[in-house]
Structure formats: C-alpha cells, structure tokens
Amino acid sequence: MKHKDLKEFTDQELNDKEKQLKKELFELNCQRQLGRVEKPSSFKNIKRDIARILTVLSKKKNHGKKN
C-alpha cells in the first residue's frame, strides 16, 4: 500500500484498515506458532502498512491542529 493511496482515505477508513491489518498480523502470529506460515515476508509488509497508516493519521491530526 502506497502513502499516496492512504492520503485519499478518510480517518474512519484508515482506522478500519488498521484494525484489519492488525487482525491479519495476529492470525499470522498464530500460524507461526503452529509452524504453518507460507510467506514469512508478509509479517514485514503488514507491519509497514500499519506504520504507514498510523503516520498518515498522525499527519492528518497534526495538520488539523495547525488550522
């Protein structure tokens, strides 16, 4: 997911996407404990997407305070 794409979403959509990604990460961690992870690189990608979403939300929040 690209930063440009995320800026177009509303705050509610970003929060929903963050919750969805955290759920996926939780499920991957469960699979890791069972030894069934097919793509170990997906941990890294999901964590990066969550960080991007949090960054966009933070920037929107800080931009709103300046006005």
Coordinates of C-alpha atoms in Angstrom, one line a residue, residues 18-55:
E18 CA -5.5 -0.6 10.6
K19 CA -7.8 -2.9 12.5
Q20 CA -8.0 -5.3 9.6
L21 CA -4.2 -5.4 9.3
K22 CA -3.7 -6.0 13.0
K23 CA -6.1 -8.9 12.8
E24 CA -4.1 -10.4 9.9
L25 CA -0.9 -9.9 11.9
F26 CA -2.5 -11.7 14.9
E27 CA -3.6 -14.6 12.7
L28 CA -0.1 -14.8 11.1
N29 CA 1.4 -15.0 14.6
C30 CA -0.9 -17.8 15.4
Q31 CA 0.1 -19.6 12.3
R32 CA 3.8 -19.0 13.1
Q33 CA 3.3 -20.8 16.4
L34 CA 1.8 -23.7 14.6
G35 CA 4.6 -23.7 12.0
R36 CA 2.3 -23.1 9.1
V37 CA 3.4 -19.7 7.7
E38 CA 3.7 -19.7 3.9
K39 CA 5.1 -16.3 3.4
P40 CA 7.3 -15.1 6.3
S41 CA 7.8 -11.8 4.4
S42 CA 4.2 -10.9 5.0
F43 CA 4.9 -10.0 8.6
K44 CA 7.2 -7.3 7.5
N45 CA 4.8 -6.0 4.8
I46 CA 1.8 -5.8 7.2
K47 CA 3.9 -4.1 9.9
R48 CA 5.0 -1.5 7.3
D49 CA 1.4 -0.9 6.2
I50 CA 0.3 -0.4 9.7
A51 CA 3.1 2.1 10.3
R52 CA 2.1 4.0 7.1
I53 CA -1.5 4.2 8.2
L54 CA -0.5 5.5 11.6
T55 CA 1.8 8.1 10.0

